[in-house]
CSV table of C-alpha atoms in Angstrom, one decimal:
chain,number,residue,atom,x,y,z
A,106,MET,CA,262.7,97.8,91.2
A,107,GLU,CA,259.8,100.2,91.6
A,108,PRO,CA,258.9,101.2,95.1
A,109,GLN,CA,255.8,99.4,96.6
A,110,HIS,CA,252.8,101.4,97.6
A,111,ARG,CA,250.4,100.6,100.3
A,112,ASP,CA,246.7,101.1,99.7
A,113,ASP,CA,246.2,103.0,102.9
A,114,GLN,CA,248.9,105.7,102.1
A,115,PRO,CA,248.2,108.9,100.2
A,116,VAL,CA,249.3,109.1,96.6
A,117,ARG,CA,251.1,112.0,95.0
A,118,GLY,CA,250.1,113.4,91.7
A,119,TYR,CA,246.3,113.5,91.9
A,120,PRO,CA,245.6,117.2,91.8
A,121,ASN,CA,242.4,118.7,92.9
A,122,THR,CA,240.8,121.7,91.2
A,123,ALA,CA,242.9,124.2,93.1
A,124,ALA,CA,246.1,122.3,92.4
A,125,ALA,CA,245.2,122.0,88.7
A,126,THR,CA,245.0,125.7,88.4
A,127,SER,CA,248.2,126.4,90.3
A,128,GLY,CA,250.2,123.6,88.6
A,129,SER,CA,251.5,122.1,91.9
A,130,PRO,CA,251.0,118.5,92.8
A,131,THR,CA,248.7,117.6,95.7
A,132,ILE,CA,248.9,114.9,98.2
A,133,GLY,CA,245.5,113.2,98.8
A,134,TYR,CA,243.3,110.1,98.3
A,135,PRO,CA,241.7,109.6,94.8
A,136,ILE,CA,238.0,109.1,94.7
A,137,SER,CA,238.3,105.5,93.4
A,138,GLN,CA,240.9,104.5,96.0
A,139,PHE,CA,239.8,102.4,98.9
A,140,HIS,CA,240.8,103.9,102.3
A,141,LEU,CA,240.2,103.0,105.8
A,142,PRO,CA,238.6,105.3,108.3
A,143,VAL,CA,240.7,107.1,110.8
A,144,THR,CA,241.3,105.2,114.0
A,145,GLY,CA,238.8,106.2,116.7
A,146,THR,CA,236.1,107.4,114.3
A,147,THR,CA,232.7,105.7,114.6
A,148,TYR,CA,230.0,105.7,111.9
A,149,SER,CA,226.4,104.8,112.8
A,150,SER,CA,223.1,104.4,111.0
A,151,ALA,CA,221.1,105.3,114.1
A,152,PRO,CA,219.7,108.5,112.6
A,153,ALA,CA,218.4,106.7,109.6
A,154,SER,CA,216.9,103.9,111.7
A,155,ALA,CA,215.3,106.3,114.2
A,156,ALA,CA,213.7,108.2,111.3
A,157,ALA,CA,212.3,105.0,109.8
A,158,ALA,CA,210.9,103.8,113.2
A,159,THR,CA,209.3,107.2,113.7
A,160,ALA,CA,207.6,107.1,110.3
A,161,ALA,CA,206.3,103.6,110.9
A,162,ALA,CA,205.0,104.5,114.3
A,163,ALA,CA,203.2,107.5,112.8
A,164,ARG,CA,201.6,105.4,110.1
A,165,THR,CA,200.5,102.8,112.7
A,166,THR,CA,199.1,105.5,115.0
A,167,ARG,CA,197.2,107.0,112.1
A,168,SER,CA,195.8,103.5,111.1
A,169,ILE,CA,194.7,102.6,114.7
A,170,GLY,CA,193.5,106.0,115.7
A,171,ASP,CA,191.3,106.4,112.6
A,172,PRO,CA,187.8,107.2,113.8
A,173,SER,CA,186.1,105.2,111.1
A,174,THR,CA,188.1,102.1,112.0
A,175,CYS,CA,187.3,102.4,115.7
A,176,ASN,CA,183.6,102.9,115.0
A,177,THR,CA,183.5,99.8,112.8
A,178,ILE,CA,185.1,97.7,115.5
A,179,LYS,CA,182.6,99.0,118.1
A,180,LYS,CA,179.7,98.4,115.9
A,181,ALA,CA,180.8,94.8,115.0
A,182,THR,CA,181.4,94.0,118.7
A,183,LYS,CA,178.0,95.4,119.7
A,184,LEU,CA,176.2,93.5,116.9
A,185,LEU,CA,178.0,90.3,117.9
A,186,PHE,CA,177.0,90.7,121.5
A,187,TYR,CA,173.3,91.5,120.6
A,188,ILE,CA,173.2,88.3,118.5
A,189,LEU,CA,175.1,85.9,120.7
A,190,PHE,CA,173.6,86.9,124.1
A,191,PRO,CA,170.0,86.1,123.2
A,192,LEU,CA,171.0,82.9,121.3
A,193,ALA,CA,172.9,81.7,124.4
A,194,ILE,CA,169.8,82.3,126.6
A,195,LEU,CA,167.6,80.5,124.1
A,196,SER,CA,170.0,77.6,123.8
A,197,VAL,CA,170.0,77.1,127.5
A,198,ALA,CA,166.2,77.2,127.5
A,199,VAL,CA,166.0,74.6,124.8
A,200,VAL,CA,168.5,72.3,126.6
A,201,MET,CA,166.5,72.5,129.8
A,202,ILE,CA,163.2,71.7,128.0
A,203,VAL,CA,164.8,68.8,126.2
A,204,ALA,CA,166.3,67.5,129.5
A,205,ALA,CA,162.9,67.7,131.1
A,206,ALA,CA,161.4,65.6,128.2
A,207,SER,CA,164.2,63.0,128.5
A,208,VAL,CA,163.6,62.3,132.2
A,209,PRO,CA,162.0,58.8,132.4
A,210,LYS,CA,158.4,58.5,133.5
A,211,LEU,CA,157.9,56.7,136.7
A,212,PRO,CA,156.0,53.4,136.5
A,213,ARG,CA,152.3,53.2,137.1
A,214,PHE,CA,150.9,51.1,139.9
A,215,ALA,CA,147.3,50.1,140.3
A,216,LEU,CA,145.8,48.1,143.1
A,217,THR,CA,143.8,45.4,141.3
A,218,SER,CA,142.7,43.1,144.1
A,219,VAL,CA,142.9,42.4,147.8
A,220,SER,CA,142.2,39.1,149.6
A,221,THR,CA,141.8,38.9,153.3
A,222,THR,CA,141.8,36.2,156.0
A,223,VAL,CA,140.8,37.2,159.5
A,224,ARG,CA,142.8,35.5,162.3
A,225,ASN,CA,141.0,37.0,165.3
A,226,SER,CA,138.8,39.9,166.3
A,227,SER,CA,138.2,41.8,169.5
A,228,ASP,CA,137.0,45.2,170.7
A,229,TYR,CA,136.4,46.4,167.1
A,230,ARG,CA,139.8,45.4,166.0
A,231,ILE,CA,140.9,42.5,163.8
A,232,THR,CA,144.2,40.8,162.9
A,233,ALA,CA,144.2,39.6,159.4
A,234,ASP,CA,146.4,38.5,156.5
A,235,PHE,CA,146.2,40.5,153.2
A,236,ASP,CA,147.1,39.4,149.8
A,237,ALA,CA,147.5,42.5,147.7
A,238,SER,CA,148.0,42.5,143.9
A,239,PHE,CA,149.3,45.4,141.9
A,240,LEU,CA,149.5,46.0,138.2
A,241,VAL,CA,152.9,47.5,137.4
A,242,LYS,CA,153.2,49.2,134.0
A,243,ASN,CA,156.4,50.7,132.5
A,244,ARG,CA,155.6,54.1,131.0
A,245,ALA,CA,159.3,55.0,130.2
A,246,LYS,CA,160.8,54.9,126.6
A,247,LYS,CA,163.2,52.2,127.6
A,248,GLY,CA,163.2,49.2,130.0
A,249,LEU,CA,162.9,49.5,133.8
A,250,GLU,CA,164.4,47.1,136.3
A,251,PHE,CA,162.6,46.6,139.6
A,252,ASP,CA,164.4,45.4,142.8
A,253,HIS,CA,163.4,45.1,146.4
A,254,LEU,CA,159.7,45.6,145.7
A,255,THR,CA,157.7,45.3,148.9
A,256,ALA,CA,154.0,45.9,149.6
A,257,TYR,CA,152.6,47.1,152.8
A,258,ALA,CA,149.4,48.0,154.5
A,259,PHE,CA,149.1,51.1,156.7
A,260,GLY,CA,150.1,50.3,160.2
A,261,ALA,CA,151.8,47.0,159.4
A,262,GLU,CA,155.3,45.9,158.7
A,263,PRO,CA,156.1,45.7,154.9
A,264,ALA,CA,156.0,42.2,153.4
A,265,GLY,CA,159.1,40.5,152.2
A,266,PRO,CA,160.7,41.8,149.0
A,267,LEU,CA,159.7,40.2,145.7
A,268,ALA,CA,162.2,38.8,143.2
A,269,PRO,CA,163.7,41.4,140.9
A,270,PHE,CA,162.1,41.7,137.4
A,271,GLU,CA,162.3,43.9,134.4
A,272,LEU,CA,159.7,45.5,132.2
A,273,ARG,CA,160.1,46.6,128.6
A,274,SER,CA,158.7,49.9,127.5
A,275,GLY,CA,154.9,49.8,127.6
A,276,GLU,CA,154.9,46.4,129.2
A,277,GLY,CA,152.8,45.6,132.3
A,278,LYS,CA,152.9,42.9,134.9
A,279,THR,CA,150.8,41.9,137.9
A,280,VAL,CA,152.7,41.2,141.1
A,281,SER,CA,151.2,39.9,144.4
A,282,SER,CA,152.5,40.2,147.9
A,283,ARG,CA,151.3,38.7,151.2
A,284,ILE,CA,151.1,41.0,154.2
A,285,ASN,CA,150.8,39.0,157.4
A,286,ALA,CA,149.3,39.9,160.8
A,287,VAL,CA,147.9,43.3,160.0
A,288,SER,CA,146.0,44.8,163.0
A,289,TYR,CA,143.3,47.1,161.9
A,290,ARG,CA,140.2,48.9,163.3
A,291,ILE,CA,136.9,47.4,162.2
A,292,ASP,CA,134.5,49.9,160.6
A,293,GLU,CA,131.7,47.4,160.2
A,294,TRP,CA,131.3,44.0,161.9
A,295,ASP,CA,128.6,41.4,162.1
A,296,GLY,CA,129.2,39.4,165.2
A,297,VAL,CA,126.9,36.6,164.2
A,298,ALA,CA,128.2,36.2,160.6
A,299,LYS,CA,131.7,36.9,161.8
A,300,SER,CA,132.3,39.3,158.9
A,301,GLY,CA,132.5,42.9,158.2
A,302,SER,CA,134.6,45.5,156.3
A,303,SER,CA,137.2,48.2,156.9
A,304,GLN,CA,139.0,51.0,155.0
A,305,VAL,CA,142.6,50.0,154.4
A,306,GLU,CA,145.5,51.9,152.8
A,307,PHE,CA,148.0,49.9,150.8
A,308,GLY,CA,151.3,50.9,149.2
A,309,ALA,CA,154.6,49.7,147.9
A,310,GLU,CA,158.2,50.5,147.7
A,311,ALA,CA,160.9,49.6,145.2
A,312,GLU,CA,164.3,50.4,143.7
A,313,VAL,CA,164.1,51.2,140.0
A,314,LEU,CA,166.8,51.3,137.4
A,315,TYR,CA,166.3,52.9,134.0
A,316,ARG,CA,167.9,51.0,131.1
A,317,GLY,CA,168.1,53.9,128.6
A,318,LYS,CA,171.3,55.7,127.8
A,319,THR,CA,170.0,59.2,128.2
A,320,TRP,CA,169.8,59.2,131.9
A,321,SER,CA,171.5,58.2,135.1
A,322,ASN,CA,172.4,54.6,135.6
A,323,GLU,CA,171.8,54.7,139.3
A,324,GLU,CA,168.8,53.1,141.0
A,325,ILE,CA,166.3,55.5,142.5
A,326,PRO,CA,163.8,54.7,145.3
A,327,ILE,CA,160.1,55.0,144.5
A,328,ARG,CA,157.2,55.0,146.9
A,329,VAL,CA,153.6,54.0,145.9
A,330,ASN,CA,150.7,55.4,148.0
A,331,CYS,CA,147.2,54.1,147.4
A,332,ASP,CA,144.0,55.7,148.5
A,333,SER,CA,142.1,53.7,151.2
A,334,VAL,CA,139.9,51.1,149.8
A,335,LYS,CA,137.0,49.2,151.4
A,336,VAL,CA,138.1,45.7,152.1
A,337,PRO,CA,135.7,42.9,153.2
A,338,LEU,CA,136.7,41.0,156.3
A,339,SER,CA,135.9,37.5,157.1
A,340,TYR,CA,137.2,34.4,158.8
A,341,ASN,CA,136.8,32.7,155.5
A,342,ALA,CA,139.0,34.0,152.7
A,343,SER,CA,137.3,36.9,150.8
A,344,SER,CA,138.6,39.0,148.0
A,345,THR,CA,137.8,42.2,146.2
A,346,ASN,CA,138.7,43.1,142.6
A,347,PHE,CA,139.2,46.7,141.7
A,348,GLY,CA,140.2,46.4,138.0
A,349,GLU,CA,143.3,47.5,136.1
A,350,ASP,CA,142.0,51.1,135.8
A,351,SER,CA,141.3,51.7,139.4
A,352,GLY,CA,143.7,54.6,139.6
A,353,PHE,CA,144.0,54.3,143.4
A,354,CYS,CA,147.8,54.6,143.5
A,355,ARG,CA,150.3,57.5,143.1
A,356,THR,CA,154.0,56.9,142.4
A,357,ASP,CA,156.6,59.4,143.8
A,358,GLY,CA,160.3,59.4,143.1
A,359,GLN,CA,163.3,61.6,142.2
A,360,TRP,CA,162.5,61.6,138.5
A,361,VAL,CA,159.4,63.6,139.1
A,362,GLU,CA,161.3,66.3,140.9
A,363,ASP,CA,164.0,66.3,138.2
A,364,ALA,CA,161.5,66.8,135.4
A,365,LYS,CA,159.8,69.7,137.3
A,366,GLU,CA,163.1,71.4,138.0
A,367,PHE,CA,164.3,71.2,134.4
A,368,LYS,CA,160.9,72.5,133.2
A,369,ARG,CA,161.1,75.4,135.6
A,370,MET,CA,164.6,76.4,134.5
A,371,GLY,CA,163.6,76.1,130.8
A,372,ILE,CA,160.6,78.4,131.3
A,373,CYS,CA,162.7,80.9,133.2
A,374,PHE,CA,165.4,81.0,130.5
A,375,PHE,CA,162.8,81.3,127.7
A,376,ALA,CA,161.2,84.2,129.6
A,377,ALA,CA,164.6,85.8,129.8
A,378,PHE,CA,165.0,85.4,126.1
A,379,ILE,CA,161.7,87.1,125.4
A,380,ALA,CA,162.5,89.9,127.8
A,381,THR,CA,165.9,90.4,126.1
A,382,ILE,CA,164.3,90.7,122.6
A,383,VAL,CA,161.8,93.2,124.0
A,384,ILE,CA,164.5,95.3,125.5
A,385,TYR,CA,166.5,95.3,122.3
A,386,SER,CA,163.5,96.3,120.3
A,387,LEU,CA,162.7,99.2,122.6
A,388,THR,CA,166.3,100.3,122.6
A,389,ALA,CA,166.3,100.3,118.8
A,390,ILE,CA,163.1,102.3,118.6
A,391,TYR,CA,164.0,105.0,121.1
A,392,SER,CA,167.7,105.3,120.4
């Protein structure tokens, strides 16, 4: 039986160059023979990995630090800012103007007629009942709902509220309210005829709800103030008609202030947009 040989043992008979010339056998490992490393010896690829990392870092540094790349990024950022900043200002201005246009218009009130019945008179003062009629017209783009509408005469308690009603866009309606026991100073009085006249101021109050979808769904209070009108006074019922286009009354409410505020903000932002364009133009000319 031939002796067994382990792969991790040296083999006799493989001469190297020096042994070949001297003719003596040499103990060693052949090139094609697998052999294990000596115990305690460590092999590492760290030098190669470190070199590769250094080279990659150098390439990255050269790419990022390239002056042409940096200038391109700066120019692109500057151009983007110069474009977006004015557009943002202009967009806000447009939004404010559109919001101002979308605010509902308050209803128009006109005092159309007044009827009076004098109860008593003394010392240039009278106590009378007034029947005031108003033409209410919806000027908004959608319907308006009116609630708690009451009429009053200056110096007297408001009359009881009228029943709620709704007006479509462009629709008008005449409402009447009786104001009882109004005490007023007499401007002109004929003691024999028991008649005269006086300047009386009328007004109205109501809660209004807009039926459109582009605005708040909350009721807002409105107040109607009418200029003083000359009203005939008599123990017999007397009346005066002023017509639908009398224009004696002014309506105030929150919507008016909202529209003014939106319009002011829109004008301010539009002015800022124009100023920005002028500054950019001057900078481009003198840079």
